[in-house]
Structures are given as structure tokens and as C-alpha cells.
């Protein structure tokens, strides 16, 4: 080959390689920015160092941008300080302005618009806490001694945060879905569908009705952020190993923003896996067997950890003892997962024995398993009502008995007399009288919507899921990104519940307590007594309503950053030894 030809070839090879080299450099810069933002780690592996005016030095993950500005880059509110959005579009411009609600309790404003930052202004903000206007930024903003290449890397990563809305948003419509797993009883399935679809239909009627336009906030009208829902029903079939493909096909046909509620008598892991892989919100499904890795999920929220919560509460009461533990386990997946969770929670203890017995075994086998249990021992019942009835001829035991309310039912469960003497119900729901007060709004809505009350817990969960999602979406304005959905839920869910309670109390106080026709004659003593009794009952009812922690069957629902379970514990309720119901004061336990 001639030298000239060789030179030409080398030149061509170099020119061909240039785009790949440039791409590699860009990818490296982006990876460096991502690590600084999310982990607080510099490109050389050293910890990011920051200095805050109010608390001093920060290092590593404590200094990472994500701690305050969140994964979405859309910020949050810390106490009375609003942490503004810092996405690429928010800082450097391009496209529609980024407006974010700063949800302080008494100052419900949006983030302030500003001129796009230059790279020099961005550097001054990060290094010196200096706003482009010349003012000093809030003391919450640390000062970072980053190099120019490191600053460019962070800026490059910011450009990737929340760049565009979810593909599930089409015009004035947000596409949603709900999932029903195989094996759900027909009555529960129908109640679930009726409750959810009715709630969505009613919300859609109120979204953009002309007569309600003046009730919509200014920023919502400006951004056209009120949208209706298109809700698809995804009913799965076959073994759970096939669900991933079914869900993927549905998402391919029409992407959805979130799985609203959802229903399963057993497994839910494939649905959560789908949501995590596709950045789809998994929004408070009605499931008892919550995936084992739910607490570490990014896009999945649950009412509680299901039967695992009960197992952990039991374990917290049993760890101090040293007696035997026998678990009677119903022949279904939920019961077996609960028994496994208790076994795992007690694995570090020094118990003499922990034995599992299938409830489907004959009575003699069950009797033999619990024979000899003493006062220091424990019998755990992971049983359905039909399983409990099969224990009617069981001999009396001296052991303490712990009963799963999720599996066995509410406080009126039919527990055989031989097991009631030392029995405690582990109940993740609110205590009965407060539970009834909590769901008055739901029951009024069901009656007004001409829907039957079939399953109080299920319908309470569905009603809450729909209402809370609607409220959260309104707070997001047009920033419809899944990570922001979860962040908004973490910061506002407790406030949503509080607001719902306050609205109910206010409505009761404004309603006339004694709306009667004027009397022209002197009331009789009996009429006076009846009026006084009615007034007292109304006042007592109002006081009880003030004591509530929420509007669902759960005692209190709230989230914090990184939390995935809105209710954190369960009550220990002592069962009446002689009749259905409970006695004494319940104990609330957070494991």
C-alpha cells in the first residue's frame, strides 16, 4: 500500500471514530453529574463537600442535591422554606416555564419564574449561593467547591430531569389503568369495579365544567392542567409467570401514568415489577400480600405492609419470651407468606421451637401440635373464617393466642371458645368505633351514588385511592412525571387526610343542628328533654369526629420521604373470652 493511501485510510478511521469518542465523553460527563446529584460522590470517588450557613459542613450523601431537590429536580417545601425546581428547563430555559406548587400551610403559591441562568450564574449559585438577581439564596442552599468540569457535569444531568410529560398524557386526558388479578371473588370484583369507575366518572364530570371554571386556581387555568381520566381495566389471567407479558402488551397498546388501586387475593409482585420497570405509579392497591421488596421500590405505594405488618407486630411482642411458638396456617399464599414473615422476624431470637401446622390437617394432628403448650407459649392463627370453624372441637389451651385480623375478619370473628380465653386480635385497621366515624363520608357517598356497601375495607381503600390521586395530580399542575407523583404523595398525603377531616367537621358545624318549624305552643318537658338529648348527641358526635386521624378504615395515613407504607402498625385488641367482640383498651404497636 502506498504511503498516501495509508495516510488517507488513517484519516478516515480517525474521522469515523470522532462521533463515538464525543458520545463517550458526553456519557461520562452525564454519569459524573448523576453521581454528584444522587449520591454526593465526585468523579474521583471522593465525597461531595458542602457548607450550609445554618448547620455547617455537609459531606457525601447528606450533601447530595437529591436530598432537597428530589429525583425529579422539582423541589419541595422544607418547613417554611420552598426549595425551587432546578431541572434543566427550570434553570436554563427551553419549552414551557416550569411552575411548581410550594405547599406551605398558609401560603399556597407557586415557584417564582426567573430569567434563564447562564453557566456563570449557575456556577455562582452553586459555589456562592448567589441568585442571578444578586440576592443571597436561602440558608438551606449549601455552597459547593466544585470545579468547572464538575459544574458542567451537574448541569448536563439537570437537563435530563423531568424533561417532558409522561406519554400517558394525551391532550386533556391522562390515561390510567387498574389491575385485577385472577381468583378474586365475583362479589368483591364487582364492588371494586363499581366503586372505582363511579368515583372516576364523577371526577371527570367536574374537571372542566364551564360553570366551575371560576373555582379553578389561576395557575391551573393558565397551564390547562385540569385533565380527565381515561381508565382501563386490566384483568390478568393465568399463572403469575405470564403476567409480565400481559402487562407489557397492555402498556404497549396504550401507555398509562399509574395503576390506580388494584385488587389481588394473593400475589402482586409481577405488577410492582412492571411498574418499577416502566416508571408507572403503583398507587395504593388493595392487596394483603405486599411484595417483599416493596419498601425499597421507587414508584409503588401501599396502605400498609399487609400481613407482614401483623407478623412484625407479633414478633415485637414475642422476642422477649423464650417459649414455643406454633403457627396454624391456612392453605393459601397469603397465610403462608405471613407465617414466613413471622418466622423470619423471629429468626434472631432464642426460641426453643417454632412449628408450622397446616390448618387443612385433621383435627387430631392439630391437637397434637398444640398439646402441652403452656402459659409461656404462643399459638398464632393465620386462618380464614372457614378454617376457624373447623377448630370448634379443639381442646382448651393455656397458651396465649394471636389472631390475624386480615385473614380471620373483624372483631366479631367466630373464634372457638377453647381459644378465646387468652386471645388477642392483631388488627391493622382503626378500632371499631373510630373506624365507623372515619367512613361516614364513604357511606354517604355510596348511598348518594346508589352503590351497595359490600366490603367496607375494600371500598374505603378504593375511594381513598381515587380521591388522593386526584388531589395529588392537581397539585402537580402540568409536571406530570412519575417520580414527581411519588414525591408529591410523600409530602402531601398526610395533609390530604387532615384536610378531608377538617372539611367534614366544618360541614357538620355549618349544618343546622336543630332545624325544626317554629313552635307556637310551650314545649312539653318530654319535648325539651328530647331536644337536649339530640343536641348533646350531636355535640358528642362532633367531638368524636374531631378525634379522628383520617377518613379511611386505617387509623392514620401519612408518608415521609422514602416511605412506601402509609400505615405503619397495628392494634393489639384483647378478645372477649365469653362473647364476640373485644375488651379493654387496645395497644397500638409500630414494629
XYZ file of C-alpha atoms in Angstrom:
591
model
C 0.000 0.000 0.000
C 1.329 3.463 -0.897
C 2.030 5.929 1.933
C -0.545 8.362 0.544
C -3.202 5.681 0.618
C -2.231 4.693 4.151
C -2.479 8.297 5.319
C -5.898 8.632 3.728
C -7.068 5.452 5.421
C -5.839 6.599 8.828
C -7.537 9.953 8.393
C -10.826 8.274 7.500
C -10.580 5.997 10.505
C -9.996 8.946 12.837
C -12.925 10.874 11.398
C -15.160 7.845 11.808
C -14.128 7.465 15.443
C -14.773 11.103 16.396
C -18.563 10.809 16.966
C -18.074 7.725 19.135
C -15.389 9.500 21.169
C -17.635 12.536 21.595
C -20.541 10.337 22.660
C -18.355 8.540 25.176
C -17.198 11.869 26.639
C -20.802 13.107 26.909
C -21.883 9.885 28.575
C -19.015 10.108 31.040
C -19.912 13.706 31.885
C -23.553 12.757 32.381
C -22.623 9.826 34.623
C -20.393 12.105 36.711
C -23.217 14.635 37.139
C -25.675 11.918 38.040
C -23.383 10.572 40.757
C -22.839 14.014 42.260
C -26.586 14.751 42.233
C -27.879 11.429 43.537
C -25.036 10.095 45.684
C -22.907 13.058 46.684
C -19.796 11.430 45.187
C -17.272 13.267 43.000
C -15.796 11.729 39.814
C -12.600 10.745 41.664
C -14.621 8.860 44.302
C -14.242 11.497 46.994
C -17.285 12.615 48.989
C -19.004 15.809 47.883
C -18.398 18.582 50.429
C -20.856 21.379 51.126
C -21.258 24.174 53.671
C -24.624 25.419 54.895
C -24.887 28.728 56.688
C -27.283 27.377 59.301
C -25.792 23.981 60.237
C -22.248 23.963 58.867
C -20.441 21.268 56.888
C -22.148 18.503 54.903
C -20.488 15.526 53.274
C -21.351 12.714 50.881
C -24.998 11.679 50.661
C -26.001 14.377 53.162
C -24.690 16.953 50.682
C -26.246 15.341 47.590
C -28.616 17.579 45.613
C -31.342 14.908 45.601
C -31.811 15.251 49.364
C -33.620 18.557 48.909
C -34.355 18.904 45.191
C -35.541 15.285 44.885
C -35.125 12.838 41.985
C -37.484 14.816 39.813
C -35.478 18.015 40.324
C -38.783 19.786 41.027
C -38.044 20.595 44.664
C -40.247 20.561 47.736
C -41.065 22.540 50.868
C -38.850 22.240 53.954
C -40.666 23.782 56.928
C -41.372 27.355 55.852
C -38.790 27.360 53.057
C -39.644 26.490 49.484
C -36.946 24.572 47.605
C -37.402 25.542 43.950
C -37.200 23.358 40.850
C -33.731 23.017 39.300
C -34.415 20.893 36.244
C -32.593 21.928 33.089
C -35.733 23.557 31.731
C -36.378 25.382 35.027
C -32.833 26.774 35.273
C -31.673 27.220 31.702
C -34.983 27.677 29.860
C -36.398 25.966 26.807
C -40.032 24.987 26.386
C -42.865 25.952 28.722
C -41.885 27.598 32.032
C -41.699 25.225 34.996
C -44.203 26.201 37.698
C -44.338 24.136 40.874
C -46.684 24.484 43.818
C -44.990 25.405 47.073
C -47.459 23.879 49.504
C -46.888 25.756 52.701
C -49.889 25.529 55.002
C -50.719 29.246 54.882
C -49.012 30.338 51.660
C -50.134 28.244 48.724
C -48.101 29.916 45.984
C -46.135 28.596 43.049
C -42.416 28.758 42.375
C -41.204 32.088 41.048
C -40.318 32.423 37.393
C -36.885 33.839 36.549
C -34.677 34.551 33.583
C -32.663 31.562 32.324
C -29.347 31.049 34.073
C -26.076 31.420 32.228
C -23.314 28.936 33.023
C -21.540 31.671 35.014
C -24.704 32.380 37.042
C -25.166 28.675 37.652
C -21.595 28.442 38.939
C -22.160 31.417 41.267
C -25.352 29.849 42.594
C -23.692 26.518 43.358
C -20.407 27.877 44.708
C -21.549 31.046 46.481
C -25.323 30.681 46.972
C -25.814 33.787 44.844
C -29.016 34.266 42.853
C -28.732 35.831 39.349
C -30.660 38.826 40.747
C -27.795 39.446 43.155
C -29.563 38.393 46.336
C -28.329 35.630 48.601
C -30.157 32.319 48.383
C -31.858 30.658 51.350
C -29.559 29.314 54.057
C -30.743 25.800 53.160
C -28.697 26.030 49.956
C -25.148 24.771 50.629
C -22.066 26.219 48.969
C -20.082 23.640 46.989
C -16.438 23.995 45.888
C -16.931 22.273 42.520
C -14.619 22.624 39.547
C -15.879 23.885 36.199
C -15.910 20.377 34.664
C -17.869 19.122 37.674
C -20.341 22.002 37.374
C -20.819 21.238 33.680
C -21.449 17.597 34.575
C -24.143 18.556 37.091
C -25.735 20.944 34.570
C -25.753 18.171 31.962
C -27.543 15.834 34.366
C -30.103 18.513 35.296
C -31.067 18.663 31.620
C -32.255 15.039 31.865
C -34.611 15.646 34.817
C -38.349 15.779 34.099
C -37.813 16.949 30.509
C -41.283 16.120 29.204
C -44.598 14.824 30.414
C -45.452 11.142 30.565
C -46.528 9.585 27.247
C -49.739 8.637 29.048
C -50.825 12.285 28.887
C -52.625 12.927 25.607
C -54.187 16.355 25.240
C -56.625 16.935 28.076
C -56.616 13.260 29.116
C -54.461 11.211 31.476
C -54.560 7.507 30.735
C -54.782 5.320 33.838
C -55.385 1.637 34.445
C -56.383 -0.618 37.280
C -55.388 -4.268 37.635
C -57.429 -7.221 38.861
C -55.536 -10.454 39.459
C -57.105 -13.883 38.863
C -59.063 -15.611 41.610
C -60.902 -12.634 43.095
C -64.400 -13.494 44.350
C -67.119 -12.199 41.979
C -68.826 -10.038 44.638
C -65.567 -8.304 45.596
C -64.617 -7.864 41.951
C -67.934 -6.214 41.159
C -67.794 -3.957 44.235
C -64.253 -2.938 43.326
C -65.115 -2.068 39.727
C -68.317 -0.221 40.634
C -66.661 1.859 43.352
C -63.643 2.859 41.268
C -65.427 3.556 37.986
C -68.132 5.594 39.728
C -65.511 7.693 41.521
C -63.678 8.335 38.244
C -66.877 9.185 36.374
C -67.833 11.737 38.998
C -64.362 13.304 38.979
C -64.436 13.608 35.203
C -67.780 15.420 35.334
C -66.199 18.127 37.485
C -62.874 18.529 35.679
C -63.542 21.298 33.178
C -67.229 22.075 33.503
C -67.829 25.679 32.405
C -69.841 26.566 35.480
C -66.902 25.506 37.691
C -64.173 27.429 35.858
C -64.031 30.177 38.480
C -63.294 27.522 41.115
C -60.085 26.536 39.338
C -56.864 28.195 40.523
C -55.258 30.795 38.247
C -52.173 28.688 37.552
C -54.361 25.706 36.606
C -56.296 27.803 34.092
C -53.050 29.217 32.714
C -51.435 25.820 32.288
C -54.646 23.964 31.304
C -53.640 21.349 33.864
C -57.094 20.049 34.790
C -57.434 16.775 32.907
C -59.937 13.960 32.768
C -59.016 10.332 33.321
C -59.333 7.527 30.813
C -59.416 4.402 32.986
C -58.652 0.982 31.503
C -59.475 -2.259 33.299
C -56.600 -4.728 33.015
C -57.792 -8.149 34.135
C -54.966 -10.653 34.318
C -55.374 -14.353 33.722
C -53.309 -17.499 34.033
C -50.269 -18.098 36.264
C -48.333 -15.118 37.614
C -45.352 -16.059 35.451
C -47.371 -14.802 32.461
C -48.492 -11.500 33.964
C -45.403 -9.536 32.942
C -46.068 -10.193 29.267
C -49.766 -9.359 29.633
C -48.962 -6.059 31.337
C -46.269 -5.207 28.782
C -48.706 -5.738 25.918
C -51.293 -3.505 27.564
C -48.722 -0.771 28.143
C -47.552 -1.042 24.541
C -51.111 -0.593 23.267
C -51.709 2.485 25.426
C -49.184 3.780 27.988
C -50.681 4.595 31.384
C -49.485 7.041 34.012
C -50.435 4.971 37.051
C -52.102 1.779 38.198
C -54.925 3.219 40.299
C -55.794 0.951 43.204
C -55.840 -2.685 42.042
C -57.041 -5.960 43.531
C -55.477 -9.310 44.313
C -56.224 -12.125 46.729
C -52.594 -13.205 46.627
C -49.542 -12.285 44.605
C -48.761 -8.724 43.457
C -45.018 -8.894 42.796
C -45.271 -9.033 38.958
C -47.452 -5.913 38.946
C -44.996 -3.997 41.107
C -42.114 -5.201 38.921
C -43.952 -3.908 35.847
C -44.499 -0.504 37.473
C -40.874 -0.202 38.527
C -39.533 -1.199 35.110
C -41.880 1.092 33.174
C -41.929 4.092 35.539
C -45.642 3.655 36.172
C -47.104 4.630 39.530
C -48.447 1.733 41.607
C -50.994 3.701 43.605
C -52.382 2.029 46.739
C -53.647 -1.367 45.532
C -55.892 -3.485 47.757
C -53.577 -6.397 48.492
C -52.746 -8.403 51.617
C -49.524 -9.997 50.347
C -47.332 -6.992 49.633
C -44.111 -7.723 47.664
C -41.113 -8.402 49.881
C -39.110 -5.565 48.304
C -41.939 -3.015 48.406
C -40.165 -0.832 50.966
C -37.285 -0.324 48.501
C -39.464 0.370 45.465
C -39.348 3.725 43.688
C -42.820 4.057 42.170
C -45.057 1.874 44.392
C -47.150 2.989 47.383
C -49.233 0.778 49.697
C -51.689 1.236 52.538
C -49.542 -0.978 54.751
C -47.158 -3.911 54.533
C -50.190 -6.223 54.666
C -49.938 -9.390 56.722
C -46.213 -8.691 57.109
C -47.164 -5.811 59.398
C -49.116 -8.214 61.594
C -46.184 -10.641 61.654
C -43.777 -7.891 62.656
C -46.097 -6.643 65.407
C -46.396 -10.194 66.739
C -42.620 -10.597 66.627
C -42.094 -7.380 68.581
C -44.239 -8.835 71.389
C -42.700 -12.317 71.258
C -38.989 -11.589 71.048
C -38.635 -11.061 74.786
C -40.021 -14.540 75.552
C -38.495 -17.969 75.248
C -41.471 -20.303 74.915
C -42.673 -22.368 71.986
C -44.493 -20.835 69.025
C -46.916 -22.872 66.936
C -48.403 -21.362 63.793
C -51.641 -22.736 62.323
C -51.531 -21.759 58.664
C -54.404 -21.630 56.188
C -53.806 -23.343 52.821
C -53.334 -20.182 50.768
C -50.470 -17.957 49.635
C -51.275 -15.017 51.915
C -51.289 -17.140 55.067
C -48.054 -18.858 54.089
C -46.352 -15.527 53.392
C -47.467 -14.259 56.813
C -46.106 -17.349 58.577
C -42.815 -16.977 56.710
C -42.603 -13.303 57.696
C -43.047 -14.162 61.380
C -40.503 -16.937 61.147
C -38.013 -14.534 59.583
C -38.705 -11.824 62.173
C -38.078 -14.291 64.999
C -35.007 -15.869 63.386
C -32.623 -13.898 65.576
C -34.357 -14.906 68.783
C -33.584 -17.782 71.145
C -36.876 -19.616 70.993
C -36.951 -23.274 71.875
C -39.167 -24.153 68.910
C -41.226 -22.631 66.123
C -43.538 -25.043 64.341
C -45.884 -24.564 61.388
C -49.002 -26.708 61.060
C -51.326 -26.711 58.055
C -54.880 -25.848 59.029
C -56.051 -28.386 56.450
C -54.600 -31.175 58.585
C -57.035 -33.365 60.513
C -58.104 -32.210 63.978
C -56.020 -34.867 65.725
C -52.849 -33.573 64.056
C -53.660 -30.000 65.038
C -54.480 -31.064 68.594
C -51.201 -32.939 68.869
C -49.247 -29.901 67.680
C -50.596 -27.640 70.398
C -50.781 -30.236 73.143
C -48.667 -29.274 76.085
C -48.491 -25.576 75.218
C -48.256 -23.631 78.454
C -48.797 -20.070 79.538
C -45.317 -19.123 78.297
C -46.077 -20.417 74.795
C -47.911 -18.857 71.859
C -50.377 -20.138 69.300
C -50.533 -17.981 66.149
C -53.567 -18.276 63.885
C -53.096 -17.366 60.234
C -56.568 -18.697 59.438
C -59.606 -17.793 57.362
C -63.094 -17.869 58.961
C -63.795 -21.285 57.403
C -60.590 -22.610 58.979
C -61.585 -21.267 62.408
C -64.908 -23.064 62.300
C -63.015 -26.333 61.825
C -61.421 -25.848 65.259
C -64.707 -25.905 67.161
C -63.890 -29.233 68.899
C -60.329 -28.267 69.763
C -59.332 -28.782 73.399
C -58.669 -25.713 75.521
C -55.112 -24.327 75.535
C -53.262 -22.311 78.167
C -51.076 -20.613 75.573
C -51.610 -17.024 74.514
C -53.338 -16.908 71.122
C -52.542 -14.287 68.467
C -55.047 -13.968 65.633
C -54.538 -12.258 62.272
C -57.442 -9.875 61.667
C -56.615 -9.582 57.962
C -57.266 -13.296 57.495
C -59.832 -14.067 60.201
C -62.006 -10.980 59.942
C -63.032 -8.136 62.219
C -63.621 -8.025 65.968
C -66.798 -10.118 65.690
C -64.885 -13.140 64.375
C -66.194 -16.557 65.380
C -63.269 -17.894 67.402
C -63.920 -21.209 69.198
C -64.394 -20.862 72.952
C -61.374 -23.082 73.646
C -59.130 -20.434 72.091
C -60.775 -17.223 73.322
C -59.540 -17.201 76.919
C -56.120 -15.724 76.163
C -56.709 -14.469 72.626
C -55.520 -11.181 71.104
C -56.510 -9.879 67.697
C -53.740 -8.214 65.693
C -55.715 -5.548 63.852
C -54.141 -3.158 61.292
C -57.418 -1.229 60.926
C -58.730 1.523 63.177
C -60.574 0.482 66.355
C -64.269 -0.189 65.639
C -65.965 2.973 66.912
C -63.394 5.281 65.310
C -63.420 3.207 62.138
C -67.139 3.809 61.864
C -66.654 7.563 62.310
C -63.869 7.609 59.729
C -66.005 6.098 56.977
C -69.129 8.233 57.367
C -68.135 10.191 54.281
C -67.641 6.997 52.294
C -71.004 5.624 53.376
C -72.765 8.870 52.477
C -71.054 8.810 49.077
C -72.046 5.186 48.464
C -75.655 5.969 49.341
C -75.677 9.062 47.127
C -74.133 7.079 44.280
C -76.602 4.226 44.777
C -73.824 1.713 45.386
C -74.165 -1.136 47.882
C -71.770 -1.494 50.811
C -70.227 -4.896 50.115
C -66.746 -4.802 51.627
C -66.025 -1.835 53.904
C -62.250 -2.126 53.867
C -62.010 -2.666 50.098
C -64.371 0.153 49.174
C -62.721 2.508 51.672
C -59.327 1.796 50.091
C -60.613 2.314 46.544
C -62.450 5.535 47.414
C -59.364 6.942 49.135
C -57.010 5.903 46.318
C -59.096 7.697 43.687
C -59.574 10.866 45.745
C -55.954 11.088 46.888
C -54.667 10.618 43.342
C -56.964 13.310 42.023
C -55.786 15.731 44.709
C -52.130 14.881 44.108
C -52.422 15.363 40.351
C -53.969 18.788 40.826
C -51.015 19.780 42.986
C -48.610 18.656 40.257
C -50.067 21.142 37.743
C -48.569 20.197 34.358
C -45.469 18.472 35.795
C -46.803 15.013 35.094
C -43.776 12.846 35.818
C -43.992 9.609 37.774
C -41.151 10.351 40.176
C -42.810 13.684 40.980
C -46.100 11.879 41.626
C -44.445 9.806 44.339
C -42.624 12.814 45.787
C -45.873 14.780 45.997
C -47.542 11.855 47.733
C -44.707 11.634 50.259
C -45.069 15.310 51.149
C -48.832 15.881 50.902
C -50.683 12.636 51.713
C -50.963 13.370 55.431
C -52.163 16.883 54.646
C -54.793 15.500 52.275
C -56.189 13.327 55.066
C -56.156 16.226 57.522
C -57.937 18.448 55.024
C -60.604 15.798 54.408
C -61.272 15.526 58.157
C -61.455 19.305 58.552
C -63.890 19.604 55.650
C -66.207 17.039 57.243
C -66.069 18.760 60.622
C -66.725 22.145 59.058
C -69.709 20.782 57.146
C -71.141 19.351 60.376
C -70.642 22.638 62.230
C -72.273 24.682 59.469
C -75.280 22.386 59.185
C -78.261 23.472 61.331
C -78.260 21.305 64.446
C -81.939 21.730 65.188
C -83.840 22.589 62.034
C -87.443 22.474 63.188
C -90.580 24.501 62.457
C -91.291 27.276 64.928
C -93.491 26.165 67.779
C -96.405 28.379 68.778
C -97.039 26.472 71.990
C -94.891 25.869 75.014
C -92.897 22.627 74.544
C -93.653 19.831 76.902
C -90.987 18.563 79.336
C -90.633 15.472 77.147
C -90.012 17.622 74.057
C -87.449 19.725 75.917
C -85.655 16.593 77.093
C -85.671 15.146 73.579
C -84.224 18.380 72.152
C -81.487 18.493 74.785
C -80.630 14.844 74.149
C -80.414 15.467 70.398
C -78.159 18.496 70.891
C -75.900 16.524 73.243
C -75.698 13.590 70.833
C -74.770 15.980 68.012
C -72.046 17.596 70.135
C -70.694 14.192 71.186
C -70.652 13.084 67.572
C -68.813 16.239 66.530
C -66.217 15.682 69.261
C -65.711 12.104 68.123
C -65.247 13.295 64.554
C -62.578 15.753 65.755
C -60.625 12.880 67.329
C -60.242 11.005 64.043
C -56.924 10.617 62.331
C -58.332 10.167 58.828
C -61.169 9.187 56.524
C -60.417 5.514 55.882
C -60.610 2.252 57.788
C -56.975 2.849 58.806
C -56.011 4.770 61.946
C -53.652 7.217 60.298
C -52.258 7.530 56.791
C -49.157 9.551 56.019
C -45.861 9.261 54.198
C -42.411 10.765 54.505
C -39.513 10.810 52.092
C -38.659 7.249 51.086
C -41.614 5.648 52.911
C -43.831 3.269 50.950
C -46.395 2.236 53.604
C -48.919 4.871 54.699
C -49.995 2.985 57.833
C -47.114 1.746 59.945
C -48.518 -0.501 62.677
C -51.408 -2.474 64.133
C -53.535 -2.647 67.279
C -53.416 -5.467 69.785
C -57.052 -5.979 70.822
C -57.891 -8.413 73.614
C -60.808 -10.619 72.575
C -63.693 -11.046 74.976
C -63.332 -14.580 76.408
C -67.079 -15.094 76.640
C -68.610 -13.406 73.580
C -67.749 -11.905 70.190
C -66.004 -8.545 70.454
C -63.112 -7.098 72.414
C -62.460 -5.888 75.946
C -60.096 -3.340 77.443
C -58.032 -0.659 75.733
C -56.253 -1.630 72.508
C -52.493 -1.153 72.210
C -51.085 0.483 69.072
C -47.754 -1.063 68.077
C -45.369 0.146 65.392
C -42.753 -2.585 64.832
